[in-house]
Amino acid sequence: MEQQTGQACIICGQEKEEGIVIVSHFICEDCESEMVRTEAEDAKYRFFIGRMKKINLQKNA
């Protein structure tokens, strides 16, 4: 059996190995790159904001 070392990204939900951790929540390298390049006018911007709010809600619970 193979052991998985990745973590589930809070943005895309996929298991990845490379990324960042913010307040114990993992964001994969692909989503991080896409978020940085996304303009505020882009529809995907609101999607990213909604996912990032999970960090704040769980932290203050």
Tab-separated table of N, CA and C in Angstrom:
chain	number	residue	atom	x	y	z
A	1	MET	N	0.832	-1.192	0.000
A	1	MET	CA	0.000	0.000	0.000
A	1	MET	C	0.872	1.249	0.000
A	2	GLU	N	0.438	2.235	-0.767
A	2	GLU	CA	1.175	3.473	-0.873
A	2	GLU	C	0.590	4.496	0.093
A	3	GLN	N	1.446	5.177	0.831
A	3	GLN	CA	0.990	6.180	1.786
A	3	GLN	C	0.916	7.542	1.104
A	4	GLN	N	-0.203	8.233	1.268
A	4	GLN	CA	-0.355	9.554	0.679
A	4	GLN	C	0.240	10.594	1.615
A	5	THR	N	1.032	11.483	1.077
A	5	THR	CA	1.636	12.526	1.884
A	5	THR	C	1.026	13.884	1.601
A	6	GLY	N	0.144	13.970	0.611
A	6	GLY	CA	-0.473	15.238	0.237
A	6	GLY	C	-1.547	15.661	1.211
A	7	GLN	N	-1.967	16.898	1.031
A	7	GLN	CA	-3.046	17.457	1.835
A	7	GLN	C	-4.151	17.924	0.894
A	8	ALA	N	-5.363	17.989	1.399
A	8	ALA	CA	-6.486	18.453	0.584
A	8	ALA	C	-6.503	19.983	0.565
A	9	CYS	N	-6.510	20.536	-0.631
A	9	CYS	CA	-6.548	21.988	-0.821
A	9	CYS	C	-7.949	22.505	-0.478
A	10	ILE	N	-8.020	23.617	0.273
A	10	ILE	CA	-9.339	24.163	0.626
A	10	ILE	C	-9.998	24.881	-0.555
A	11	ILE	N	-9.242	25.121	-1.617
A	11	ILE	CA	-9.807	25.786	-2.797
A	11	ILE	C	-10.358	24.758	-3.778
A	12	CYS	N	-9.524	23.819	-4.223
A	12	CYS	CA	-9.948	22.859	-5.253
A	12	CYS	C	-10.344	21.497	-4.681
A	13	GLY	N	-9.964	21.211	-3.452
A	13	GLY	CA	-10.323	19.946	-2.813
A	13	GLY	C	-9.445	18.769	-3.204
A	14	GLN	N	-8.479	18.978	-4.077
A	14	GLN	CA	-7.611	17.892	-4.527
A	14	GLN	C	-6.453	17.678	-3.558
A	15	GLU	N	-5.993	16.437	-3.496
A	15	GLU	CA	-4.823	16.105	-2.689
A	15	GLU	C	-3.572	16.527	-3.442
A	16	LYS	N	-2.783	17.387	-2.840
A	16	LYS	CA	-1.542	17.863	-3.453
A	16	LYS	C	-0.439	17.857	-2.399
A	17	GLU	N	0.786	17.863	-2.869
A	17	GLU	CA	1.925	17.857	-1.953
A	17	GLU	C	2.555	19.231	-1.780
A	18	GLU	N	2.498	20.067	-2.812
A	18	GLU	CA	3.145	21.375	-2.767
A	18	GLU	C	2.113	22.483	-2.595
A	19	GLY	N	2.402	23.421	-1.698
A	19	GLY	CA	1.518	24.547	-1.487
A	19	GLY	C	1.875	25.291	-0.225
A	20	ILE	N	0.934	26.082	0.259
A	20	ILE	CA	1.142	26.857	1.476
A	20	ILE	C	0.094	26.491	2.514
A	21	VAL	N	0.389	26.780	3.768
A	21	VAL	CA	-0.554	26.548	4.859
A	21	VAL	C	-0.832	27.884	5.518
A	22	ILE	N	-2.110	28.225	5.614
A	22	ILE	CA	-2.540	29.456	6.275
A	22	ILE	C	-3.476	29.057	7.403
A	23	VAL	N	-3.129	29.389	8.618
A	23	VAL	CA	-3.906	29.046	9.807
A	23	VAL	C	-4.348	27.584	9.742
A	24	SER	N	-3.424	26.726	9.497
A	24	SER	CA	-3.580	25.272	9.417
A	24	SER	C	-4.457	24.780	8.254
A	25	HIS	N	-4.707	25.628	7.260
A	25	HIS	CA	-5.460	25.239	6.065
A	25	HIS	C	-4.535	25.277	4.859
A	26	PHE	N	-4.542	24.205	4.084
A	26	PHE	CA	-3.645	24.038	2.950
A	26	PHE	C	-4.236	24.608	1.670
A	27	ILE	N	-3.417	25.353	0.919
A	27	ILE	CA	-3.776	25.845	-0.413
A	27	ILE	C	-2.686	25.359	-1.357
A	28	CYS	N	-3.075	24.588	-2.363
A	28	CYS	CA	-2.086	24.019	-3.274
A	28	CYS	C	-1.435	25.117	-4.113
A	29	GLU	N	-0.275	24.781	-4.610
A	29	GLU	CA	0.531	25.696	-5.411
A	29	GLU	C	-0.218	26.172	-6.667
A	30	ASP	N	-1.001	25.291	-7.290
A	30	ASP	CA	-1.751	25.661	-8.495
A	30	ASP	C	-2.816	26.713	-8.183
A	31	CYS	N	-3.567	26.495	-7.107
A	31	CYS	CA	-4.614	27.454	-6.727
A	31	CYS	C	-4.004	28.772	-6.264
A	32	GLU	N	-2.922	28.701	-5.529
A	32	GLU	CA	-2.238	29.921	-5.084
A	32	GLU	C	-1.827	30.764	-6.292
A	33	SER	N	-1.224	30.141	-7.283
A	33	SER	CA	-0.797	30.854	-8.493
A	33	SER	C	-1.982	31.471	-9.218
A	34	GLU	N	-3.054	30.712	-9.340
A	34	GLU	CA	-4.237	31.217	-10.043
A	34	GLU	C	-4.878	32.376	-9.280
A	35	MET	N	-4.924	32.289	-7.955
A	35	MET	CA	-5.506	33.373	-7.154
A	35	MET	C	-4.715	34.666	-7.322
A	36	VAL	N	-3.409	34.572	-7.336
A	36	VAL	CA	-2.552	35.752	-7.456
A	36	VAL	C	-2.748	36.430	-8.810
A	37	ARG	N	-3.001	35.645	-9.850
A	37	ARG	CA	-3.171	36.199	-11.198
A	37	ARG	C	-4.597	36.667	-11.496
A	38	THR	N	-5.560	36.321	-10.668
A	38	THR	CA	-6.970	36.637	-10.936
A	38	THR	C	-7.280	38.102	-10.614
A	39	GLU	N	-7.884	38.791	-11.564
A	39	GLU	CA	-8.293	40.182	-11.384
A	39	GLU	C	-9.577	40.242	-10.555
A	40	ALA	N	-9.773	41.312	-9.818
A	40	ALA	CA	-10.947	41.476	-8.961
A	40	ALA	C	-12.250	41.472	-9.761
A	41	GLU	N	-12.179	41.849	-11.022
A	41	GLU	CA	-13.380	41.883	-11.870
A	41	GLU	C	-13.764	40.498	-12.384
A	42	ASP	N	-12.865	39.558	-12.308
A	42	ASP	CA	-13.086	38.197	-12.802
A	42	ASP	C	-14.101	37.483	-11.899
A	43	ALA	N	-14.993	36.707	-12.490
A	43	ALA	CA	-16.003	35.970	-11.727
A	43	ALA	C	-15.367	34.975	-10.751
A	44	LYS	N	-14.217	34.450	-11.104
A	44	LYS	CA	-13.557	33.469	-10.243
A	44	LYS	C	-13.035	34.108	-8.954
A	45	TYR	N	-12.842	35.417	-8.955
A	45	TYR	CA	-12.365	36.136	-7.779
A	45	TYR	C	-13.300	35.901	-6.590
A	46	ARG	N	-14.595	36.018	-6.825
A	46	ARG	CA	-15.587	35.793	-5.754
A	46	ARG	C	-15.532	34.354	-5.243
A	47	PHE	N	-15.306	33.406	-6.134
A	47	PHE	CA	-15.157	32.006	-5.749
A	47	PHE	C	-13.996	31.854	-4.771
A	48	PHE	N	-12.847	32.449	-5.116
A	48	PHE	CA	-11.680	32.363	-4.248
A	48	PHE	C	-11.945	33.022	-2.895
A	49	ILE	N	-12.590	34.167	-2.897
A	49	ILE	CA	-12.911	34.862	-1.645
A	49	ILE	C	-13.798	33.986	-0.764
A	50	GLY	N	-14.797	33.355	-1.372
A	50	GLY	CA	-15.688	32.468	-0.625
A	50	GLY	C	-14.940	31.313	0.022
A	51	ARG	N	-14.011	30.717	-0.698
A	51	ARG	CA	-13.225	29.609	-0.149
A	51	ARG	C	-12.302	30.084	0.965
A	52	MET	N	-11.704	31.257	0.788
A	52	MET	CA	-10.794	31.792	1.792
A	52	MET	C	-11.528	32.162	3.083
A	53	LYS	N	-12.808	32.489	2.987
A	53	LYS	CA	-13.595	32.817	4.183
A	53	LYS	C	-13.700	31.631	5.125
A	54	LYS	N	-13.567	30.420	4.616
A	54	LYS	CA	-13.598	29.233	5.466
A	54	LYS	C	-12.507	29.283	6.529
A	55	ILE	N	-11.381	29.869	6.179
A	55	ILE	CA	-10.270	29.977	7.124
A	55	ILE	C	-10.687	30.829	8.304
A	56	ASN	N	-11.263	31.979	8.032
A	56	ASN	CA	-11.672	32.906	9.084
A	56	ASN	C	-12.788	32.315	9.941
A	57	LEU	N	-13.797	31.717	9.310
A	57	LEU	CA	-14.924	31.166	10.051
A	57	LEU	C	-14.486	30.058	11.002
A	58	GLN	N	-13.654	29.161	10.548
A	58	GLN	CA	-13.218	28.055	11.376
A	58	GLN	C	-12.257	28.523	12.470
A	59	LYS	N	-11.473	29.536	12.194
A	59	LYS	CA	-10.525	30.054	13.166
A	59	LYS	C	-11.254	30.682	14.353
A	60	ASN	N	-12.359	31.389	14.073
A	60	ASN	CA	-13.083	32.117	15.122
A	60	ASN	C	-14.217	31.301	15.738
A	61	ALA	N	-14.400	30.076	15.323
A	61	ALA	CA	-15.508	29.261	15.833
A	61	ALA	C	-15.288	28.871	17.286
